[in-house]
PDB file of C-alpha atoms and ligand atoms in Angstrom:
ATOM      1  CA  MET A   1      15.010 -18.273 -19.734  1.00 47.00           C
ATOM      2  CA  THR A   2      13.928 -21.510 -18.062  1.00 48.00           C
ATOM      3  CA  GLN A   3      15.579 -20.310 -14.882  1.00 53.00           C
ATOM      4  CA  ASP A   4      13.631 -17.018 -14.969  1.00 58.00           C
ATOM      5  CA  PHE A   5      10.435 -18.921 -15.500  1.00 62.00           C
ATOM      6  CA  ASP A   6      11.176 -21.184 -12.521  1.00 77.00           C
ATOM      7  CA  HIS A   7      12.001 -18.166 -10.442  1.00 83.00           C
ATOM      8  CA  ASP A   8       8.661 -16.505 -11.287  1.00 88.00           C
ATOM      9  CA  GLU A   9       6.863 -19.738 -10.556  1.00 90.00           C
ATOM     10  CA  ASP A  10       8.572 -19.984  -7.142  1.00 90.00           C
ATOM     11  CA  ALA A  11       7.675 -16.381  -6.369  1.00 91.00           C
ATOM     12  CA  ARG A  12       4.031 -17.013  -7.264  1.00 94.00           C
ATOM     13  CA  GLU A  13       3.900 -20.156  -5.143  1.00 95.00           C
ATOM     14  CA  GLY A  14       5.590 -18.377  -2.235  1.00 94.00           C
ATOM     15  CA  PHE A  15       3.094 -15.559  -2.475  1.00 97.00           C
ATOM     16  CA  GLN A  16       0.147 -17.903  -2.780  1.00 97.00           C
ATOM     17  CA  HIS A  17       1.273 -19.683   0.368  1.00 98.00           C
ATOM     18  CA  PHE A  18       1.515 -16.329   2.156  1.00 98.00           C
ATOM     19  CA  VAL A  19      -2.043 -15.438   1.060  1.00 98.00           C
ATOM     20  CA  SER A  20      -3.361 -18.729   2.425  1.00 98.00           C
ATOM     21  CA  VAL A  21      -1.661 -18.021   5.771  1.00 98.00           C
ATOM     22  CA  CYS A  22      -3.426 -14.639   5.820  1.00 98.00           C
ATOM     23  CA  GLN A  23      -6.756 -16.259   4.980  1.00 98.00           C
ATOM     24  CA  ARG A  24      -6.470 -18.573   7.975  1.00 98.00           C
ATOM     25  CA  CYS A  25      -5.411 -15.839  10.400  1.00 98.00           C
ATOM     26  CA  ARG A  26      -7.533 -15.359  13.508  1.00 98.00           C
ATOM     27  CA  ALA A  27      -4.979 -13.426  15.538  1.00 98.00           C
ATOM     28  CA  CYS A  28      -7.344 -10.567  16.444  1.00 98.00           C
ATOM     29  CA  ASP A  29     -11.046  -9.863  16.857  1.00 97.00           C
ATOM     30  CA  LEU A  30     -11.393  -8.435  13.348  1.00 98.00           C
ATOM     31  CA  ALA A  31     -11.460 -12.010  12.052  1.00 98.00           C
ATOM     32  CA  ALA A  32     -14.912 -12.559  13.598  1.00 97.00           C
ATOM     33  CA  ASN A  33     -16.821 -10.203  11.303  1.00 96.00           C
ATOM     34  CA  ARG A  34     -14.878 -10.305   8.075  1.00 98.00           C
ATOM     35  CA  GLN A  35     -16.234 -11.576   4.782  1.00 98.00           C
ATOM     36  CA  ASN A  36     -12.772 -11.750   3.248  1.00 98.00           C
ATOM     37  CA  VAL A  37      -9.187 -11.247   4.252  1.00 98.00           C
ATOM     38  CA  VAL A  38      -7.979  -8.410   2.027  1.00 98.00           C
ATOM     39  CA  VAL A  39      -4.349  -9.001   1.173  1.00 98.00           C
ATOM     40  CA  TRP A  40      -3.233  -7.228  -1.981  1.00 98.00           C
ATOM     41  CA  ARG A  41      -3.658  -6.047  -5.530  1.00 98.00           C
ATOM     42  CA  GLY A  42      -1.150  -5.121  -8.235  1.00 98.00           C
ATOM     43  CA  ASN A  43       2.011  -7.101  -8.727  1.00 98.00           C
ATOM     44  CA  ILE A  44       3.554  -9.595  -6.289  1.00 98.00           C
ATOM     45  CA  LYS A  45       6.989  -8.093  -6.966  1.00 97.00           C
ATOM     46  CA  ALA A  46       6.904  -4.340  -7.400  1.00 98.00           C
ATOM     47  CA  PRO A  47       9.191  -1.361  -6.919  1.00 98.00           C
ATOM     48  CA  LEU A  48       6.377   0.554  -5.192  1.00 98.00           C
ATOM     49  CA  MET A  49       4.361  -0.580  -2.180  1.00 99.00           C
ATOM     50  CA  ILE A  50       1.284   1.476  -1.344  1.00 99.00           C
ATOM     51  CA  ILE A  51      -0.061   1.032   2.165  1.00 99.00           C
ATOM     52  CA  GLY A  52      -3.478   2.195   3.364  1.00 98.00           C
ATOM     53  CA  GLU A  53      -5.302   1.789   6.646  1.00 98.00           C
ATOM     54  CA  GLY A  54      -7.676  -1.140   6.399  1.00 98.00           C
ATOM     55  CA  PRO A  55     -10.390  -2.553   4.147  1.00 98.00           C
ATOM     56  CA  GLY A  56     -13.754  -0.807   3.870  1.00 97.00           C
ATOM     57  CA  ALA A  57     -17.104  -2.426   3.072  1.00 97.00           C
ATOM     58  CA  GLU A  58     -16.459  -2.971  -0.641  1.00 97.00           C
ATOM     59  CA  GLU A  59     -12.948  -4.261  -0.089  1.00 98.00           C
ATOM     60  CA  ASP A  60     -14.271  -6.678   2.533  1.00 98.00           C
ATOM     61  CA  GLU A  61     -16.905  -7.871   0.098  1.00 98.00           C
ATOM     62  CA  GLN A  62     -14.510  -8.347  -2.826  1.00 98.00           C
ATOM     63  CA  GLY A  63     -11.359  -9.338  -0.930  1.00 98.00           C
ATOM     64  CA  ILE A  64      -9.326  -6.711  -2.827  1.00 98.00           C
ATOM     65  CA  PRO A  65      -7.884  -3.489  -1.388  1.00 98.00           C
ATOM     66  CA  PHE A  66      -8.857  -0.040  -2.618  1.00 98.00           C
ATOM     67  CA  VAL A  67     -11.730  -0.958  -4.921  1.00 98.00           C
ATOM     68  CA  GLY A  68     -14.214   1.590  -3.496  1.00 97.00           C
ATOM     69  CA  ARG A  69     -14.310   5.363  -4.044  1.00 97.00           C
ATOM     70  CA  SER A  70     -10.885   5.927  -2.477  1.00 98.00           C
ATOM     71  CA  GLY A  71      -9.436   3.282  -4.742  1.00 98.00           C
ATOM     72  CA  GLN A  72     -10.968   4.878  -7.807  1.00 98.00           C
ATOM     73  CA  LEU A  73      -9.349   8.198  -6.964  1.00 98.00           C
ATOM     74  CA  LEU A  74      -6.042   6.495  -6.255  1.00 98.00           C
ATOM     75  CA  ASP A  75      -6.181   4.622  -9.568  1.00 98.00           C
ATOM     76  CA  GLN A  76      -6.900   7.846 -11.459  1.00 98.00           C
ATOM     77  CA  LEU A  77      -3.852   9.511  -9.965  1.00 98.00           C
ATOM     78  CA  LEU A  78      -1.586   6.517 -10.550  1.00 98.00           C
ATOM     79  CA  THR A  79      -2.723   6.255 -14.155  1.00 98.00           C
ATOM     80  CA  ALA A  80      -2.194   9.979 -14.688  1.00 98.00           C
ATOM     81  CA  TRP A  81       1.435   9.558 -13.630  1.00 98.00           C
ATOM     82  CA  GLU A  82       1.879   6.373 -15.670  1.00 97.00           C
ATOM     83  CA  ILE A  83       2.317   4.121 -12.681  1.00 98.00           C
ATOM     84  CA  ARG A  84       0.833   0.860 -13.869  1.00 98.00           C
ATOM     85  CA  GLU A  85      -0.646  -2.183 -12.110  1.00 97.00           C
ATOM     86  CA  ASP A  86       2.656  -3.978 -12.764  1.00 97.00           C
ATOM     87  CA  ASP A  87       4.615  -1.296 -10.926  1.00 98.00           C
ATOM     88  CA  PHE A  88       2.820  -1.350  -7.578  1.00 98.00           C
ATOM     89  CA  HIS A  89       1.608  -3.571  -4.806  1.00 98.00           C
ATOM     90  CA  ILE A  90      -1.271  -2.202  -2.711  1.00 98.00           C
ATOM     91  CA  CYS A  91      -2.091  -3.408   0.777  1.00 98.00           C
ATOM     92  CA  ASN A  92      -3.170  -2.143   4.187  1.00 98.00           C
ATOM     93  CA  ILE A  93      -1.989  -1.944   7.787  1.00 98.00           C
ATOM     94  CA  VAL A  94      -4.713  -4.473   8.690  1.00 98.00           C
ATOM     95  CA  LYS A  95      -6.134  -7.127   6.392  1.00 98.00           C
ATOM     96  CA  CYS A  96      -9.619  -7.396   7.880  1.00 98.00           C
ATOM     97  CA  ARG A  97     -12.289  -4.706   7.970  1.00 98.00           C
ATOM     98  CA  PRO A  98     -12.597  -2.757  11.205  1.00 98.00           C
ATOM     99  CA  PRO A  99     -16.346  -2.476  11.930  1.00 96.00           C
ATOM    100  CA  GLY A 100     -18.010   0.763  10.840  1.00 93.00           C
ATOM    101  CA  ASN A 101     -14.821   1.815   9.063  1.00 88.00           C
ATOM    102  CA  ARG A 102     -13.143   2.866  12.304  1.00 97.00           C
ATOM    103  CA  ALA A 103      -9.350   3.057  12.385  1.00 97.00           C
ATOM    104  CA  PRO A 104      -7.584  -0.154  13.434  1.00 98.00           C
ATOM    105  CA  LYS A 105      -6.755  -0.346  17.144  1.00 98.00           C
ATOM    106  CA  PRO A 106      -3.084  -0.569  18.148  1.00 98.00           C
ATOM    107  CA  GLU A 107      -3.463  -4.214  19.169  1.00 98.00           C
ATOM    108  CA  GLU A 108      -5.040  -5.072  15.802  1.00 98.00           C
ATOM    109  CA  ALA A 109      -2.231  -3.364  13.897  1.00 98.00           C
ATOM    110  CA  GLU A 110       0.298  -5.125  16.125  1.00 98.00           C
ATOM    111  CA  LYS A 111      -1.216  -8.572  15.479  1.00 98.00           C
ATOM    112  CA  CYS A 112      -1.272  -7.904  11.738  1.00 98.00           C
ATOM    113  CA  ARG A 113       2.263  -6.554  11.597  1.00 98.00           C
ATOM    114  CA  PRO A 114       4.100  -9.876  11.126  1.00 98.00           C
ATOM    115  CA  LEU A 115       1.964 -10.506   8.040  1.00 98.00           C
ATOM    116  CA  LEU A 116       2.781  -7.062   6.649  1.00 98.00           C
ATOM    117  CA  THR A 117       6.479  -7.665   7.326  1.00 98.00           C
ATOM    118  CA  ARG A 118       6.302 -10.965   5.488  1.00 98.00           C
ATOM    119  CA  GLN A 119       4.463  -9.340   2.611  1.00 98.00           C
ATOM    120  CA  PHE A 120       7.057  -6.570   2.466  1.00 98.00           C
ATOM    121  CA  ASN A 121       9.861  -9.117   2.274  1.00 97.00           C
ATOM    122  CA  LEU A 122       8.145 -10.978  -0.565  1.00 97.00           C
ATOM    123  CA  VAL A 123       7.352  -7.856  -2.596  1.00 98.00           C
ATOM    124  CA  ARG A 124      10.755  -6.233  -1.982  1.00 97.00           C
ATOM    125  CA  PRO A 125       9.757  -2.644  -2.821  1.00 98.00           C
ATOM    126  CA  ARG A 126      12.232   0.236  -2.830  1.00 98.00           C
ATOM    127  CA  VAL A 127       9.654   3.015  -2.533  1.00 98.00           C
ATOM    128  CA  ILE A 128       6.785   2.991  -0.040  1.00 99.00           C
ATOM    129  CA  LEU A 129       3.790   5.329  -0.143  1.00 99.00           C
ATOM    130  CA  LEU A 130       2.011   5.546   3.213  1.00 99.00           C
ATOM    131  CA  MET A 131      -1.527   6.808   2.768  1.00 98.00           C
ATOM    132  CA  GLY A 132      -3.006   8.558   5.782  1.00 98.00           C
ATOM    133  CA  GLY A 133      -2.119   9.116   9.406  1.00 98.00           C
ATOM    134  CA  THR A 134      -2.917   5.552  10.461  1.00 98.00           C
ATOM    135  CA  ALA A 135      -0.590   3.986   7.889  1.00 98.00           C
ATOM    136  CA  TYR A 136       2.125   6.472   8.836  1.00 98.00           C
ATOM    137  CA  LYS A 137       1.749   5.876  12.573  1.00 98.00           C
ATOM    138  CA  TYR A 138       1.741   2.098  12.491  1.00 98.00           C
ATOM    139  CA  PHE A 139       4.399   1.747   9.822  1.00 98.00           C
ATOM    140  CA  THR A 140       6.894   4.167  11.352  1.00 98.00           C
ATOM    141  CA  HIS A 141       5.858   4.039  15.048  1.00 97.00           C
ATOM    142  CA  ASP A 142       5.774   7.830  15.042  1.00 98.00           C
ATOM    143  CA  ASP A 143       2.751   9.768  16.316  1.00 97.00           C
ATOM    144  CA  THR A 144       3.399  12.997  14.390  1.00 98.00           C
ATOM    145  CA  GLY A 145       0.258  14.086  12.529  1.00 98.00           C
ATOM    146  CA  ILE A 146       0.071  13.383   8.801  1.00 98.00           C
ATOM    147  CA  THR A 147      -0.329  17.081   7.930  1.00 98.00           C
ATOM    148  CA  LYS A 148       3.145  17.737   9.325  1.00 98.00           C
ATOM    149  CA  VAL A 149       4.918  14.842   7.624  1.00 98.00           C
ATOM    150  CA  ARG A 150       3.156  14.543   4.282  1.00 98.00           C
ATOM    151  CA  GLY A 151       5.254  15.086   1.204  1.00 98.00           C
ATOM    152  CA  ARG A 152       8.558  14.668   3.086  1.00 98.00           C
ATOM    153  CA  TRP A 153      10.712  11.741   2.113  1.00 98.00           C
ATOM    154  CA  ILE A 154      12.075   9.445   4.794  1.00 98.00           C
ATOM    155  CA  GLN A 155      15.119   7.456   3.731  1.00 98.00           C
ATOM    156  CA  LYS A 156      15.711   4.370   5.814  1.00 95.00           C
ATOM    157  CA  ALA A 157      17.808   1.265   5.250  1.00 94.00           C
ATOM    158  CA  GLY A 158      17.842   1.744   1.473  1.00 94.00           C
ATOM    159  CA  TYR A 159      14.087   2.418   1.294  1.00 97.00           C
ATOM    160  CA  TRP A 160      12.373   5.629   0.294  1.00 98.00           C
ATOM    161  CA  ILE A 161       9.207   6.247   2.274  1.00 98.00           C
ATOM    162  CA  LEU A 162       6.700   8.999   1.482  1.00 99.00           C
ATOM    163  CA  PRO A 163       3.752   9.758   3.767  1.00 99.00           C
ATOM    164  CA  THR A 164       0.748  11.344   2.072  1.00 98.00           C
ATOM    165  CA  PHE A 165      -2.940  11.986   2.659  1.00 98.00           C
ATOM    166  CA  HIS A 166      -5.415   9.140   2.454  1.00 98.00           C
ATOM    167  CA  PRO A 167      -7.626   9.409  -0.668  1.00 98.00           C
ATOM    168  CA  ALA A 168     -10.737   9.188   1.549  1.00 98.00           C
ATOM    169  CA  TYR A 169      -9.603  12.361   3.281  1.00 98.00           C
ATOM    170  CA  VAL A 170      -9.069  14.038  -0.088  1.00 98.00           C
ATOM    171  CA  LEU A 171     -12.588  13.024  -1.132  1.00 98.00           C
ATOM    172  CA  ARG A 172     -13.929  14.704   2.007  1.00 98.00           C
ATOM    173  CA  ASP A 173     -11.746  17.783   1.519  1.00 98.00           C
ATOM    174  CA  PRO A 174     -11.008  18.275  -2.210  1.00 97.00           C
ATOM    175  CA  ARG A 175      -8.648  21.179  -1.444  1.00 97.00           C
ATOM    176  CA  ARG A 176      -6.154  18.456  -0.514  1.00 97.00           C
ATOM    177  CA  LYS A 177      -6.294  16.786  -3.908  1.00 97.00           C
ATOM    178  CA  ASN A 178      -3.364  18.754  -5.243  1.00 98.00           C
ATOM    179  CA  ASP A 179      -1.195  17.588  -2.326  1.00 98.00           C
ATOM    180  CA  LEU A 180      -1.941  13.945  -3.087  1.00 98.00           C
ATOM    181  CA  TRP A 181      -1.347  14.630  -6.795  1.00 98.00           C
ATOM    182  CA  GLN A 182       2.039  16.212  -6.019  1.00 98.00           C
ATOM    183  CA  ASP A 183       3.015  13.325  -3.751  1.00 98.00           C
ATOM    184  CA  ILE A 184       2.230  10.723  -6.392  1.00 98.00           C
ATOM    185  CA  ALA A 185       4.258  12.809  -8.862  1.00 98.00           C
ATOM    186  CA  ALA A 186       7.145  12.737  -6.370  1.00 98.00           C
ATOM    187  CA  VAL A 187       6.860   8.951  -6.127  1.00 98.00           C
ATOM    188  CA  ARG A 188       6.944   8.709  -9.918  1.00 98.00           C
ATOM    189  CA  ARG A 189      10.071  10.885 -10.076  1.00 98.00           C
ATOM    190  CA  LYS A 190      11.747   8.819  -7.371  1.00 98.00           C
ATOM    191  CA  LEU A 191      11.030   5.587  -9.245  1.00 98.00           C
ATOM    192  CA  SER A 192      12.645   7.105 -12.335  1.00 98.00           C
ATOM    193  CA  GLU A 193      15.611   8.458 -10.383  1.00 98.00           C
ATOM    194  CA  LEU A 194      16.188   4.978  -8.979  1.00 98.00           C
ATOM    195  CA  LYS A 195      15.933   3.596 -12.543  1.00 98.00           C
ATOM    196  CA  LEU A 196      13.002   1.449 -11.540  1.00 98.00           C
ATOM    197  CA  LEU A 197      10.707   3.093 -14.094  1.00 97.00           C
ATOM    198  CA  PRO A 198      11.536   4.941 -17.295  1.00 96.00           C
ATOM    199  CA  GLU A 199      11.679   8.739 -17.316  1.00 94.00           C
ATOM    200  CA  LEU A 200       8.325  10.399 -17.881  1.00 87.00           C
ATOM    201  CA  ILE A 201       8.222  12.291 -21.147  1.00 81.00           C
ATOM    202  CA  THR A 202       6.238  15.458 -20.465  1.00 71.00           C
TER     203      THR A 202
HETATM  204  N1  URA B 301      -9.237   2.540   2.651  1.00 96.35           N
HETATM  205  C1  URA B 301      -8.111   1.899   3.022  1.00 96.35           C
HETATM  206  O1  URA B 301      -7.327   2.386   3.816  1.00 96.35           O
HETATM  207  N2  URA B 301      -7.876   0.726   2.464  1.00 96.35           N
HETATM  208  C2  URA B 301      -8.658   0.150   1.573  1.00 96.35           C
HETATM  209  O2  URA B 301      -8.352  -0.934   1.114  1.00 96.35           O
HETATM  210  C3  URA B 301      -9.830   0.844   1.205  1.00 96.35           C
HETATM  211  C4  URA B 301     -10.097   2.040   1.753  1.00 96.35           C
END
């Protein structure tokens, strides 16, 4: 018991240290205009890592990823499939807001990558949900369009990776909502299959 407690405490301290490294980062030009470095929300250790593109205006203001309209849609879908705050860790390809909500440039994603790698190693997920073409491209280094790859599992080095549409895209084109819904259902099933979450009783 004491050992578990110490272990949790170490994990929290390790993560806190990582966050402070992120907060000091000035590796690319995005640092100049940020209000906050947006690192994560959810659990510091989680079976599921959800990766988006980069913070928008509200995320920049609050320092928390996916708190705007896209985040609300994402939360609705996660809740519907009984994936709880404890089960996921949400972050982005870049931790600072690209001006005008443009996609991160390759050099910005490249400069941010060591931080994402470190974060990944701290969280130790087994399942990764990549939301949108930008997350897919920079995470996998593959330029194939998201429409082609969405909903298809990639199994790599013991990880299960699922590309899907970005919720912002679904908000612009609601006909895609069912695809995102199905993909989150697939993530939920995978987490159960891997015995990382209980079976869903439907
Ligand atoms: N869109 C993203 O890709 N990430 C966020 O954190 C918010 C909106």
